Tab-separated table of C-alpha atoms and ligand atoms in Angstrom:
chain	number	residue	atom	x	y	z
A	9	UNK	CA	-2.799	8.140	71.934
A	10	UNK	CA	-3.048	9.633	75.133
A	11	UNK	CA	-2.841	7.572	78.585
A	12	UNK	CA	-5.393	7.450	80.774
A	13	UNK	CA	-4.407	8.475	84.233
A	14	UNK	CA	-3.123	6.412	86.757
A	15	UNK	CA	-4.260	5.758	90.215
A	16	UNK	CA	-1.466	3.196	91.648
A	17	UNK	CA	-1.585	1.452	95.448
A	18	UNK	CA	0.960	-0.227	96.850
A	19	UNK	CA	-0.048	-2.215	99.473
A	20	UNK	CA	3.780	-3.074	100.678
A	21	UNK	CA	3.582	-6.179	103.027
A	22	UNK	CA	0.516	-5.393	104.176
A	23	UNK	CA	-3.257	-7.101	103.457
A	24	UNK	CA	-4.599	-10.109	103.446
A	25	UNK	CA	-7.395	-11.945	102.102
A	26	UNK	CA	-9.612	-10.109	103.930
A	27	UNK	CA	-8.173	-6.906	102.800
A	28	UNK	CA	-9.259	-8.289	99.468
A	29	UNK	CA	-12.185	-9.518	100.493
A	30	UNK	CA	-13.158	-6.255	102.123
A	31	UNK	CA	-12.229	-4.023	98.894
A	32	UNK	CA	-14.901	-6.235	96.711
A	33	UNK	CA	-17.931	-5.311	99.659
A	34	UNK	CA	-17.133	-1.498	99.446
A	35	UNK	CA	-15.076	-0.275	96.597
A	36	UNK	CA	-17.524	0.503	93.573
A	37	UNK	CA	-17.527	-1.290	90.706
A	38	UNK	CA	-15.581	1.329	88.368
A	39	UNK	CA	-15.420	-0.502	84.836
A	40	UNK	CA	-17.948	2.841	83.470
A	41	UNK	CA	-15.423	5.368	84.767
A	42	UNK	CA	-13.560	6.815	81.889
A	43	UNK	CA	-9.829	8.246	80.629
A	44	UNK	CA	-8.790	6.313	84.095
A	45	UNK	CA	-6.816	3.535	85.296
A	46	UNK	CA	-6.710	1.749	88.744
A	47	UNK	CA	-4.444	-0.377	89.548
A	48	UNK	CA	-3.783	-2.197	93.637
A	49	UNK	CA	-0.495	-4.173	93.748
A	50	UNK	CA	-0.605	-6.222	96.581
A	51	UNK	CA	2.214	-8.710	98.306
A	52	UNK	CA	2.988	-11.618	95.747
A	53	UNK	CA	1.266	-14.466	97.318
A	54	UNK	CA	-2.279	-12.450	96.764
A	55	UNK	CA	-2.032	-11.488	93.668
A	56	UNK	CA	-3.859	-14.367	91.760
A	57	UNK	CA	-6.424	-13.798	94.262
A	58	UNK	CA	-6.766	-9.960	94.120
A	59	UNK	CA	-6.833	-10.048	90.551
A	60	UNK	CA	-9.852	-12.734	90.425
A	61	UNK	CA	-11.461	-10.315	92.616
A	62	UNK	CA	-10.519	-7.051	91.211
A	63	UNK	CA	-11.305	-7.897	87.459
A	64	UNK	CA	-15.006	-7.577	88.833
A	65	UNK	CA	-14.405	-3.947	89.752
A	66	UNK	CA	-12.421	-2.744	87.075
A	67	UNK	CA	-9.294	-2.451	88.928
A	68	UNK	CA	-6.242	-3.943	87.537
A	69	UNK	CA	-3.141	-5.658	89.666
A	70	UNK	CA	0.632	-5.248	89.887
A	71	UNK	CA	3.511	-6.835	92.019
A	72	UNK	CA	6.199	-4.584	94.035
A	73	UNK	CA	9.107	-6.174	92.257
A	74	UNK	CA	11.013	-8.712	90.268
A	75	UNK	CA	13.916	-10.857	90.072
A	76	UNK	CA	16.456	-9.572	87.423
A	77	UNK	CA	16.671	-12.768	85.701
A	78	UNK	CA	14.075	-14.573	83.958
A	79	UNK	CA	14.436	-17.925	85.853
A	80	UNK	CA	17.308	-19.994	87.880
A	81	UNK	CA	18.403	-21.445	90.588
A	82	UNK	CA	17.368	-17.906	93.071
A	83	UNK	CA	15.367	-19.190	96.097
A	84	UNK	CA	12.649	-17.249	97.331
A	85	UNK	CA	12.844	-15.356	94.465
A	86	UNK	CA	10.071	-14.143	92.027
A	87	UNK	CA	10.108	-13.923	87.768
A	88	UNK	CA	7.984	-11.648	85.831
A	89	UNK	CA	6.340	-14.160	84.013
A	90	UNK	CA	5.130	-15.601	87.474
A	91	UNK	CA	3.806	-12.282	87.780
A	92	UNK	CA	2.156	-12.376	84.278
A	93	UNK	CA	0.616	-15.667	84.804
A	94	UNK	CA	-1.190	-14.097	87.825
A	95	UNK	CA	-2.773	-11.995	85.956
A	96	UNK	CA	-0.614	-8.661	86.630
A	97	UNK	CA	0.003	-5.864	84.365
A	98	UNK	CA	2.371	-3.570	86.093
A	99	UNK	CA	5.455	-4.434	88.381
A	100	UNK	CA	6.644	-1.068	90.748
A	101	UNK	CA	10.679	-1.519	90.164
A	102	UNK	CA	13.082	0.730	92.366
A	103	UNK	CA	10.808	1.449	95.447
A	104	UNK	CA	12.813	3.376	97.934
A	105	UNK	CA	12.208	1.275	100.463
A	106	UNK	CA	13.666	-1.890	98.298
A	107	UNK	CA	16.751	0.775	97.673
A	108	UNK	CA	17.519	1.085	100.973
A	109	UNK	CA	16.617	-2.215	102.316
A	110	UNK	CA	18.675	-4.589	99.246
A	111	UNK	CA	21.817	-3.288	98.162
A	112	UNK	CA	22.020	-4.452	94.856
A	113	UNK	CA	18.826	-2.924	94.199
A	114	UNK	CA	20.085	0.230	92.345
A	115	UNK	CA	22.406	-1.696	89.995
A	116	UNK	CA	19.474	-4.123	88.877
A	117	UNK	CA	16.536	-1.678	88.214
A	118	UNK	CA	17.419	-2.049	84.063
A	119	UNK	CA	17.263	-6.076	83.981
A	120	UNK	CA	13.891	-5.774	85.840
A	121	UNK	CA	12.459	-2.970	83.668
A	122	UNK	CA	13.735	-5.293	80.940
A	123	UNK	CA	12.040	-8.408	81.970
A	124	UNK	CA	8.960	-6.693	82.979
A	125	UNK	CA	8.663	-5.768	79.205
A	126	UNK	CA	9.569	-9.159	78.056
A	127	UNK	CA	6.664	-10.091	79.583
A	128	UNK	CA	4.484	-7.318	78.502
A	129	UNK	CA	4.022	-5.223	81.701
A	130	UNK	CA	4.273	-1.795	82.356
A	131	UNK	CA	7.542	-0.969	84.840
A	132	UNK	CA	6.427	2.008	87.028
A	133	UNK	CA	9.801	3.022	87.913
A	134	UNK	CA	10.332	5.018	91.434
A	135	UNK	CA	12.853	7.343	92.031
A	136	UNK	CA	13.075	10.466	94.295
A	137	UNK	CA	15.900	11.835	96.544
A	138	UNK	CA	16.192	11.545	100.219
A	139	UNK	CA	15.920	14.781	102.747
A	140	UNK	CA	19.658	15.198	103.024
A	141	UNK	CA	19.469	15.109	99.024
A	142	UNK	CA	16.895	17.470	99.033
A	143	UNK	CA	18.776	20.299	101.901
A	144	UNK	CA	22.082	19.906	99.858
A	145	UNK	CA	20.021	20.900	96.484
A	146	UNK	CA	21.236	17.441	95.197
A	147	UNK	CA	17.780	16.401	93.474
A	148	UNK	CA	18.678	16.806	90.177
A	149	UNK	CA	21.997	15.465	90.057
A	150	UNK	CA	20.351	12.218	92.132
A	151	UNK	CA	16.976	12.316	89.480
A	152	UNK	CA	19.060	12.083	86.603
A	153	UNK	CA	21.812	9.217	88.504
A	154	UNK	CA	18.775	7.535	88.609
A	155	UNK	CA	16.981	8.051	85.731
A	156	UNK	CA	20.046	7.033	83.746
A	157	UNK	CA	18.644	4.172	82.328
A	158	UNK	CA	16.579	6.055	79.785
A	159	UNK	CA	20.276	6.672	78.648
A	160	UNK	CA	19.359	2.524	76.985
A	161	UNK	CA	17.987	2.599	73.483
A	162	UNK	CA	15.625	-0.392	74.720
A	163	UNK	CA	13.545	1.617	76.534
A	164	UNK	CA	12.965	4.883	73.832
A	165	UNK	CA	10.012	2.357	71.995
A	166	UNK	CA	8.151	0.561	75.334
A	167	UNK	CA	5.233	1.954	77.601
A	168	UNK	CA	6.585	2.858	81.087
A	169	UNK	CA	5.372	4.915	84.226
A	170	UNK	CA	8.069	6.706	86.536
A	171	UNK	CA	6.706	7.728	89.814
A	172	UNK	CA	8.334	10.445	91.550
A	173	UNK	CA	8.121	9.453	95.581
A	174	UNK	CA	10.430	12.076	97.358
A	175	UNK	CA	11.818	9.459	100.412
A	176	UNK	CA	11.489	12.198	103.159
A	177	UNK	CA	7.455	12.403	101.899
A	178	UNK	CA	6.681	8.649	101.646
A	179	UNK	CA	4.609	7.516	104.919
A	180	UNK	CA	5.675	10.528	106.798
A	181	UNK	CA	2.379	12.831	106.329
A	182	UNK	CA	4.538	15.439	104.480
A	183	UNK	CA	3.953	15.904	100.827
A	184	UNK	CA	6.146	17.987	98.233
A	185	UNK	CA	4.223	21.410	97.776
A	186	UNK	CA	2.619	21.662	94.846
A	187	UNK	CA	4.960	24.005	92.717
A	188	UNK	CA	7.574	21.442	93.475
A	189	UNK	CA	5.664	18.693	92.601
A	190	UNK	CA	5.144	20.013	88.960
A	191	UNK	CA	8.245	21.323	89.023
A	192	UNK	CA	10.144	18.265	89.190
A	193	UNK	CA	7.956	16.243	87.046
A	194	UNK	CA	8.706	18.763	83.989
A	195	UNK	CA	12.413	17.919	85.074
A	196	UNK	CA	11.842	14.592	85.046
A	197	UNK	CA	10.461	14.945	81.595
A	198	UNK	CA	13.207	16.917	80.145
A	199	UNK	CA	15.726	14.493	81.616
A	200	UNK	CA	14.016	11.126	80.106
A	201	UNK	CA	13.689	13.666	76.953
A	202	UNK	CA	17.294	14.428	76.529
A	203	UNK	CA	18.248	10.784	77.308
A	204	UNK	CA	16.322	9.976	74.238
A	205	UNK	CA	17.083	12.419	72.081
A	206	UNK	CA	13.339	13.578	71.355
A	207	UNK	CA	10.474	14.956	73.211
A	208	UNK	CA	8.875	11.704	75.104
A	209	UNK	CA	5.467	11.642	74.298
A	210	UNK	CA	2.994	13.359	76.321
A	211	UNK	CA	1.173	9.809	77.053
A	212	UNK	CA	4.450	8.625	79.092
A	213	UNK	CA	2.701	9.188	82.169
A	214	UNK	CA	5.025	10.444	85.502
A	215	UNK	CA	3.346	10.098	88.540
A	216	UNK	CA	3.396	10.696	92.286
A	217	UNK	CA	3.923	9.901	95.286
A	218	UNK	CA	4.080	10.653	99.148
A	219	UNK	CA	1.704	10.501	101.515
A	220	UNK	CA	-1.119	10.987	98.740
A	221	UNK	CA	-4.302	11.311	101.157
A	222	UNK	CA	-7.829	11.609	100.302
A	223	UNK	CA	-7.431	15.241	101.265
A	224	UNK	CA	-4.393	16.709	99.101
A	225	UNK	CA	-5.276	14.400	96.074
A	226	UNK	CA	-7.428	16.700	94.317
A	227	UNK	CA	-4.959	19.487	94.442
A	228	UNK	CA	-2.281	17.283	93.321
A	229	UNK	CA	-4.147	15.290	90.570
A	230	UNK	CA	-5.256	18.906	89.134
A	231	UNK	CA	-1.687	19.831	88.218
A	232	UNK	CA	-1.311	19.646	84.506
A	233	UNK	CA	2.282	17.632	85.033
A	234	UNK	CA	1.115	14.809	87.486
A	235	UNK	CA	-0.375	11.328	85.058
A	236	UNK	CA	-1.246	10.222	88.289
A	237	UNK	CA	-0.420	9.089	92.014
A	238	UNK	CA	1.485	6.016	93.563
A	239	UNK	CA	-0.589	5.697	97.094
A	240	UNK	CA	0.620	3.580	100.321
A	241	UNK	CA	-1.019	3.850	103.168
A	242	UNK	CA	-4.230	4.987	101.827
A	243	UNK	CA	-4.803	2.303	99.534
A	244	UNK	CA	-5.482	0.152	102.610
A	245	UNK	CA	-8.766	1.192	103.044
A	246	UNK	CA	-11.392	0.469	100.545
A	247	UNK	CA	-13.066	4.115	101.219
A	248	UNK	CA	-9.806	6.436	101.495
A	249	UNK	CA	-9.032	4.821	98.106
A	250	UNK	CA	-12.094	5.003	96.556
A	251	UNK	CA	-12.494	8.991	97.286
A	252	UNK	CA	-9.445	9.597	95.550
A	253	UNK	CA	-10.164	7.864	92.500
A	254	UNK	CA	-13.870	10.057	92.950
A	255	UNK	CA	-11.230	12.983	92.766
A	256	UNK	CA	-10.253	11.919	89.375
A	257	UNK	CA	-13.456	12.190	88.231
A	258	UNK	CA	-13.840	15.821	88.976
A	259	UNK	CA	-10.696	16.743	87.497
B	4	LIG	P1	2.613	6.543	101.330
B	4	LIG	O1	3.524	5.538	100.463
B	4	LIG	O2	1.425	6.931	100.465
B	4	LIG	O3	2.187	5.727	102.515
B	4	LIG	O4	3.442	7.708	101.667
B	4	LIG	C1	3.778	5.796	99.100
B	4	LIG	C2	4.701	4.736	98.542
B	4	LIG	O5	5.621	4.296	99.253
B	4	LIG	O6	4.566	4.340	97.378
């Protein structure tokens, strides 16, 4: 069965209550819109909260990572299941900025795809290449170092989301032009493909994102590879998100 498309934001550590607060006075209550998912995953200590409030407006929650392991003695540390009981249903896993900023990040991303899906939620799984990557014509080779997990027979059954998020484009106002854009996702596709041995289904959605605004998402959402788009900054503001998801509508 086909997906519906995805319309992903990632707070990061930013919001607060009042964020939340502010999101249920102006964002429209979306439950009638159709063949589309929203989804807001805000820092962990709101998401019980955002997710009381959200449910109201149709918009699902996610967290911005896990801890590898399912439970144990790791202080200040946070399990999927937590995340479950909050009410989440996706976990982002592999954000460039938790690449850069932990460095046992990369060698972890399969355990915490894993234990999202013990605990039934979908891992949106980010990769991209950094602008040195992308002048030395390295994206490919780092795509499919990253995307090697697929190589697992665990994941060739489970519902997952990979977001491309080019580094260099993520917070800096510059998005990937639009032939790249689809170009890479098909790449992405045939990678993930030939790691399982069989077409993926057209319902695995691959999504994207880099300074996704209110005015490049229509453009962006129209190309036939792009499931959807993985938004930061814009997601903080009830009425910059809420015109993208309009943008959905017309596409
Ligand atoms: P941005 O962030 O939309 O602010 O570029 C995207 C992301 O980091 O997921």
């Amino acid at each position: 069965m086909p997906h519906d498309k995805l319309i992903a934001g990632n707070w990061k550590m930013n919001g607060d209550i009042k964020l939340i607060e502010e999101f249920v006075k102006k964002f429209p209550n979306i439950k009638s819109f159709q063949n589309i998912e929203v989804l807001i995953c805000p820092s962990f200590p709101y998401l019980g909260q955002a997710f009381e409030a959200f449910k109201r407006l149709g918009i699902k929650v996610g967290a911005q990572d896990c801890h590898y392991k399912t439970n144990g003695a790791y202080t200040g540390d946070v399990s999927s299941k937590m995340i479950r009981d909050l009410g989440a249903s996706y976990i982002i896993i592999g954000h460039s900025e938790r690449r850069d900023n932990y460095q046992s990040e990369d060698s972890h991303i399969f355990e915490k795809v894993k234990r999202a899906i013990d605990e039934n939620l979908t891992p949106i799984i980010c990769v991209g290449e950094n602008l040195a990557e992308r002048q030395n014509n390295d994206t490919e080779a780092v795509l499919k170092n990253q995307l090697k997990i697929f190589l697992k027979n665990d994941l060739k059954e489970v519902d997952f989301v990979v977001a491309y998020e080019p580094k260099w484009a993520i917070g800096s106002g510059q998005v990937a032009s639009l032939p790249e854009i689809s170009k890479t996702h098909s790449l992405i596709r045939e990678i993930i493909s030939q790691a399982f041995n069989m077409e993926i289904e057209r319902s695995s959605r691959i999504i994207y994102g880099g300074s996704v605004k209110p005015d490049n998402s229509e453009k962006i959402l129209k190309l036939e590879e792009v499931d959807g788009v993985l938004i930061g900054g814009a997601s903080l503001d009830p009425q910059d998100f809420f015109s993208i998801v309009k943008e959905f509508k017309k596409v």
